[in-house]
């Protein structure tokens, strides 16, 4: 028996023509075997199952479903459009488009709801937004502007009139007591002068004692304001600015404002003055550069000096101490002249002059029971009382509701003092260095507290009410 070659199964050609004519009669799928069937025919079928390898290639289409399953992955990509509001963004411009999508789109961006609504309606909001933040971050409005933070309304009427228009507080009373040694020295000087006049001497002493009443005499006050303080009456434009502010201050204090006279000093510095019994003066700088609230704080401070009696007590003490001051200056001039004359006689002349002056001083001190020694400490004591009166005037202005304005004025005054000191050092050729510290003696002789002390005493009025 012969078996068929192995290559036909490896390369089956069911459609091709047979190599032998007799083989064409053999049906496809069976080999040409002569004689009876052999039991080994079925093993020939395993090579034919090789075409069954095609079914192995046929299962590959089920693998395409895996590739076909990729299209279901596209729905996942198709599901991406919901998170991407890029598609719905075009409808955001019309504003009336897909309304349901807008709530979802603005929610992830809470700060942009105004911007999201900006195209249709928020343009007015965007236009209104700049005005509100700009006053906070931009430059402060001019002093005369009602938008200034320290501007006050002066249109309301009088609130009340206090039955106690003036009083004498502790600082005014202490000021009078401290001027008592100066008054006694002046009385001695006037008495010595009256001895020269003979019978009219007593009249001179009485006239001098009664002259203190001129502090409250209006014509005398006007002459004092013009010639001594260099003040002038305000112009109509200046009066139109001063009087409403003064009415507001006196209305809050319950004081009759018409009892006082307003004056102006032509000066480029920030300052004010309360003198005699009825004078309230401000500088042109304070009048033109300060908002009306800060100007009211300055005038309320000066009103505190009048109400507390600081102005008239200080002027009265200064007036009665004037003869003694004049005598002291004459004595210093004569002593200096004699000292220069004694130097011409060498050391013996200087020694003789010293013995004479020392003997006179010892006799005076012993005769007046040491009273002249008190004059050496009077300037320091008077300066201390003056500083206390300034703090009381600050407290008076703060109690009327001007504490924030007064703090701003004190800050400007402090800056002005620093600029003046730097300009003085630059003129002296010491610019660029730190300003010298104030000496202890000069601080003790200062009639005004320093900026930090005054601001510290205003803290209780600057803190918000609980």
mmCIF file of N, CA and C in Angstrom, residues 267-337:
data_model
loop_
_atom_site.group_PDB
_atom_site.id
_atom_site.type_symbol
_atom_site.label_atom_id
_atom_site.label_comp_id
_atom_site.label_asym_id
_atom_site.label_seq_id
_atom_site.Cartn_x
_atom_site.Cartn_y
_atom_site.Cartn_z
ATOM 1 N N UNK A 267 -0.048 132.576 58.501
ATOM 2 C CA UNK A 267 1.096 131.715 58.793
ATOM 3 C C UNK A 267 0.960 130.429 57.996
ATOM 4 N N UNK A 268 2.109 129.856 57.628
ATOM 5 C CA UNK A 268 2.144 128.589 56.892
ATOM 6 C C UNK A 268 2.297 127.390 57.815
ATOM 7 N N UNK A 269 2.121 127.581 59.088
ATOM 8 C CA UNK A 269 2.233 126.486 60.052
ATOM 9 C C UNK A 269 0.857 126.145 60.603
ATOM 10 N N UNK A 270 0.733 124.937 61.081
ATOM 11 C CA UNK A 270 -0.521 124.463 61.665
ATOM 12 C C UNK A 270 -0.534 124.852 63.141
ATOM 13 N N UNK A 271 -1.403 125.825 63.474
ATOM 14 C CA UNK A 271 -1.415 126.309 64.853
ATOM 15 C C UNK A 271 -2.734 127.024 65.108
ATOM 16 N N UNK A 272 -3.015 127.259 66.382
ATOM 17 C CA UNK A 272 -4.178 128.016 66.818
ATOM 18 C C UNK A 272 -3.853 128.610 68.177
ATOM 19 N N UNK A 273 -4.681 129.563 68.624
ATOM 20 C CA UNK A 273 -4.392 130.266 69.866
ATOM 21 C C UNK A 273 -5.710 130.622 70.548
ATOM 22 N N UNK A 274 -5.698 130.519 71.869
ATOM 23 C CA UNK A 274 -6.792 131.000 72.713
ATOM 24 C C UNK A 274 -6.185 131.997 73.680
ATOM 25 N N UNK A 275 -6.563 133.258 73.572
ATOM 26 C CA UNK A 275 -5.934 134.312 74.358
ATOM 27 C C UNK A 275 -6.995 135.152 75.034
ATOM 28 N N UNK A 276 -6.566 135.792 76.113
ATOM 29 C CA UNK A 276 -7.424 136.695 76.892
ATOM 30 C C UNK A 276 -8.697 135.961 77.299
ATOM 31 N N UNK A 277 -9.816 136.654 77.205
ATOM 32 C CA UNK A 277 -11.056 136.015 77.637
ATOM 33 C C UNK A 277 -11.970 135.610 76.518
ATOM 34 N N UNK A 278 -11.727 136.100 75.266
ATOM 35 C CA UNK A 278 -12.690 135.844 74.193
ATOM 36 C C UNK A 278 -12.037 135.661 72.823
ATOM 37 N N UNK A 279 -10.745 135.485 72.734
ATOM 38 C CA UNK A 279 -10.053 135.411 71.444
ATOM 39 C C UNK A 279 -9.798 133.948 71.079
ATOM 40 N N UNK A 280 -10.213 133.587 69.871
ATOM 41 C CA UNK A 280 -9.925 132.267 69.290
ATOM 42 C C UNK A 280 -9.337 132.523 67.912
ATOM 43 N N UNK A 281 -8.084 132.204 67.741
ATOM 44 C CA UNK A 281 -7.406 132.448 66.472
ATOM 45 C C UNK A 281 -6.868 131.172 65.866
ATOM 46 N N UNK A 282 -6.916 131.098 64.537
ATOM 47 C CA UNK A 282 -6.363 129.968 63.789
ATOM 48 C C UNK A 282 -5.470 130.529 62.692
ATOM 49 N N UNK A 283 -4.533 129.727 62.253
ATOM 50 C CA UNK A 283 -3.652 130.147 61.165
ATOM 51 C C UNK A 283 -4.338 129.942 59.819
ATOM 52 N N UNK A 284 -3.868 130.658 58.821
ATOM 53 C CA UNK A 284 -4.426 130.490 57.472
ATOM 54 C C UNK A 284 -4.156 129.094 56.932
ATOM 55 N N UNK A 285 -3.063 128.476 57.361
ATOM 56 C CA UNK A 285 -2.795 127.102 56.938
ATOM 57 C C UNK A 285 -3.885 126.169 57.445
ATOM 58 N N UNK A 286 -4.237 126.281 58.720
ATOM 59 C CA UNK A 286 -5.286 125.421 59.281
ATOM 60 C C UNK A 286 -6.630 125.711 58.639
ATOM 61 N N UNK A 287 -6.877 126.941 58.286
ATOM 62 C CA UNK A 287 -8.161 127.305 57.691
ATOM 63 C C UNK A 287 -8.306 126.772 56.279
ATOM 64 N N UNK A 288 -7.232 126.779 55.494
ATOM 65 C CA UNK A 288 -7.317 126.420 54.078
ATOM 66 C C UNK A 288 -6.916 124.988 53.782
ATOM 67 N N UNK A 289 -6.162 124.354 54.648
ATOM 68 C CA UNK A 289 -5.633 123.023 54.343
ATOM 69 C C UNK A 289 -6.317 121.893 55.115
ATOM 70 N N UNK A 290 -7.043 122.212 56.140
ATOM 71 C CA UNK A 290 -7.665 121.164 56.949
ATOM 72 C C UNK A 290 -9.131 120.996 56.560
ATOM 73 N N UNK A 291 -9.644 119.758 56.552
ATOM 74 C CA UNK A 291 -11.093 119.579 56.396
ATOM 75 C C UNK A 291 -11.833 120.160 57.598
ATOM 76 N N UNK A 292 -13.111 120.402 57.412
ATOM 77 C CA UNK A 292 -13.832 121.113 58.468
ATOM 78 C C UNK A 292 -13.898 120.322 59.764
ATOM 79 N N UNK A 293 -13.823 118.988 59.689
ATOM 80 C CA UNK A 293 -13.809 118.195 60.917
ATOM 81 C C UNK A 293 -12.540 118.408 61.725
ATOM 82 N N UNK A 294 -11.399 118.435 61.045
ATOM 83 C CA UNK A 294 -10.133 118.674 61.749
ATOM 84 C C UNK A 294 -10.036 120.119 62.219
ATOM 85 N N UNK A 295 -10.572 121.056 61.426
ATOM 86 C CA UNK A 295 -10.617 122.450 61.877
ATOM 87 C C UNK A 295 -11.500 122.576 63.119
ATOM 88 N N UNK A 296 -12.599 121.838 63.150
ATOM 89 C CA UNK A 296 -13.460 121.845 64.334
ATOM 90 C C UNK A 296 -12.733 121.274 65.544
ATOM 91 N N UNK A 297 -11.906 120.247 65.340
ATOM 92 C CA UNK A 297 -11.138 119.687 66.454
ATOM 93 C C UNK A 297 -10.151 120.716 67.015
ATOM 94 N N UNK A 298 -9.510 121.465 66.122
ATOM 95 C CA UNK A 298 -8.577 122.509 66.571
ATOM 96 C C UNK A 298 -9.308 123.582 67.369
ATOM 97 N N UNK A 299 -10.453 124.010 66.863
ATOM 98 C CA UNK A 299 -11.205 125.062 67.552
ATOM 99 C C UNK A 299 -11.820 124.544 68.849
ATOM 100 N N UNK A 300 -12.209 123.274 68.889
ATOM 101 C CA UNK A 300 -12.711 122.694 70.136
ATOM 102 C C UNK A 300 -11.607 122.617 71.183
ATOM 103 N N UNK A 301 -10.388 122.372 70.738
ATOM 104 C CA UNK A 301 -9.250 122.378 71.667
ATOM 105 C C UNK A 301 -9.059 123.775 72.266
ATOM 106 N N UNK A 302 -9.113 124.803 71.438
ATOM 107 C CA UNK A 302 -8.957 126.169 71.950
ATOM 108 C C UNK A 302 -10.143 126.569 72.828
ATOM 109 N N UNK A 303 -11.327 126.103 72.491
ATOM 110 C CA UNK A 303 -12.481 126.364 73.354
ATOM 111 C C UNK A 303 -12.292 125.714 74.718
ATOM 112 N N UNK A 304 -11.649 124.564 74.755
ATOM 113 C CA UNK A 304 -11.364 123.922 76.037
ATOM 114 C C UNK A 304 -10.473 124.772 76.919
ATOM 115 N N UNK A 305 -9.536 125.510 76.306
ATOM 116 C CA UNK A 305 -8.709 126.428 77.091
ATOM 117 C C UNK A 305 -9.558 127.554 77.691
ATOM 118 N N UNK A 306 -10.522 128.054 76.919
ATOM 119 C CA UNK A 306 -11.373 129.128 77.440
ATOM 120 C C UNK A 306 -12.321 128.609 78.523
ATOM 121 N N UNK A 307 -12.945 127.474 78.264
ATOM 122 C CA UNK A 307 -13.907 126.942 79.227
ATOM 123 C C UNK A 307 -13.219 126.565 80.534
ATOM 124 N N UNK A 308 -12.003 126.030 80.468
ATOM 125 C CA UNK A 308 -11.280 125.655 81.671
ATOM 126 C C UNK A 308 -10.574 126.793 82.371
ATOM 127 N N UNK A 309 -10.567 127.984 81.780
ATOM 128 C CA UNK A 309 -9.922 129.123 82.398
ATOM 129 C C UNK A 309 -8.430 129.202 82.173
ATOM 130 N N UNK A 310 -7.892 128.397 81.245
ATOM 131 C CA UNK A 310 -6.442 128.414 81.015
ATOM 132 C C UNK A 310 -5.995 129.706 80.344
ATOM 133 N N UNK A 311 -6.817 130.223 79.434
ATOM 134 C CA UNK A 311 -6.392 131.391 78.648
ATOM 135 C C UNK A 311 -6.292 132.633 79.528
ATOM 136 N N UNK A 312 -7.355 132.945 80.269
ATOM 137 C CA UNK A 312 -7.330 134.177 81.061
ATOM 138 C C UNK A 312 -6.385 134.078 82.251
ATOM 139 N N UNK A 313 -6.254 132.895 82.850
ATOM 140 C CA UNK A 313 -5.345 132.752 83.997
ATOM 141 C C UNK A 313 -3.886 132.897 83.557
ATOM 142 N N UNK A 314 -3.544 132.327 82.406
ATOM 143 C CA UNK A 314 -2.181 132.468 81.909
ATOM 144 C C UNK A 314 -1.844 133.909 81.561
ATOM 145 N N UNK A 315 -2.800 134.587 80.893
ATOM 146 C CA UNK A 315 -2.550 135.978 80.532
ATOM 147 C C UNK A 315 -2.514 136.879 81.765
ATOM 148 N N UNK A 316 -3.376 136.603 82.732
ATOM 149 C CA UNK A 316 -3.386 137.415 83.947
ATOM 150 C C UNK A 316 -2.086 137.243 84.733
ATOM 151 N N UNK A 317 -1.615 136.003 84.845
ATOM 152 C CA UNK A 317 -0.340 135.782 85.526
ATOM 153 C C UNK A 317 0.819 136.437 84.798
ATOM 154 N N UNK A 318 0.791 136.356 83.451
ATOM 155 C CA UNK A 318 1.858 136.994 82.679
ATOM 156 C C UNK A 318 1.814 138.526 82.853
ATOM 157 N N UNK A 319 0.627 139.088 82.927
ATOM 158 C CA UNK A 319 0.516 140.549 83.062
ATOM 159 C C UNK A 319 1.070 141.018 84.415
ATOM 160 N N UNK A 320 0.709 140.341 85.471
ATOM 161 C CA UNK A 320 1.178 140.751 86.795
ATOM 162 C C UNK A 320 2.657 140.416 87.011
ATOM 163 N N UNK A 321 3.194 139.494 86.240
ATOM 164 C CA UNK A 321 4.628 139.192 86.343
ATOM 165 C C UNK A 321 5.469 140.098 85.461
ATOM 166 N N UNK A 322 4.828 140.933 84.650
ATOM 167 C CA UNK A 322 5.573 141.762 83.706
ATOM 168 C C UNK A 322 6.500 142.774 84.379
ATOM 169 N N UNK A 323 6.099 143.519 85.418
ATOM 170 C CA UNK A 323 7.056 144.439 86.060
ATOM 171 C C UNK A 323 8.276 143.724 86.625
ATOM 172 N N UNK A 324 8.087 142.575 87.218
ATOM 173 C CA UNK A 324 9.231 141.822 87.724
ATOM 174 C C UNK A 324 10.142 141.356 86.602
ATOM 175 N N UNK A 325 9.577 140.924 85.464
ATOM 176 C CA UNK A 325 10.402 140.502 84.325
ATOM 177 C C UNK A 325 11.211 141.671 83.774
ATOM 178 N N UNK A 326 10.574 142.824 83.701
ATOM 179 C CA UNK A 326 11.293 144.003 83.197
ATOM 180 C C UNK A 326 12.446 144.369 84.134
ATOM 181 N N UNK A 327 12.172 144.318 85.450
ATOM 182 C CA UNK A 327 13.224 144.633 86.425
ATOM 183 C C UNK A 327 14.360 143.621 86.343
ATOM 184 N N UNK A 328 14.015 142.336 86.133
ATOM 185 C CA UNK A 328 15.059 141.308 86.026
ATOM 186 C C UNK A 328 15.946 141.534 84.804
ATOM 187 N N UNK A 329 15.375 141.907 83.707
ATOM 188 C CA UNK A 329 16.174 142.163 82.507
ATOM 189 C C UNK A 329 17.072 143.388 82.695
ATOM 190 N N UNK A 330 16.560 144.413 83.344
ATOM 191 C CA UNK A 330 17.405 145.584 83.612
ATOM 192 C C UNK A 330 18.550 145.221 84.552
ATOM 193 N N UNK A 331 18.254 144.413 85.550
ATOM 194 C CA UNK A 331 19.298 144.005 86.481
ATOM 195 C C UNK A 331 20.380 143.191 85.778
ATOM 196 N N UNK A 332 19.996 142.304 84.880
ATOM 197 C CA UNK A 332 20.983 141.514 84.128
ATOM 198 C C UNK A 332 21.828 142.422 83.244
ATOM 199 N N UNK A 333 21.202 143.397 82.616
ATOM 200 C CA UNK A 333 21.966 144.306 81.745
ATOM 201 C C UNK A 333 22.972 145.118 82.557
ATOM 202 N N UNK A 334 22.545 145.634 83.702
ATOM 203 C CA UNK A 334 23.461 146.410 84.541
ATOM 204 C C UNK A 334 24.572 145.538 85.089
ATOM 205 N N UNK A 335 24.232 144.337 85.502
ATOM 206 C CA UNK A 335 25.247 143.427 86.036
ATOM 207 C C UNK A 335 26.266 143.068 84.970
ATOM 208 N N UNK A 336 25.811 142.793 83.762
ATOM 209 C CA UNK A 336 26.742 142.481 82.679
ATOM 210 C C UNK A 336 27.654 143.653 82.357
ATOM 211 N N UNK A 337 27.119 144.857 82.391
ATOM 212 C CA UNK A 337 27.939 146.035 82.128
ATOM 213 C C UNK A 337 28.999 146.216 83.223
#
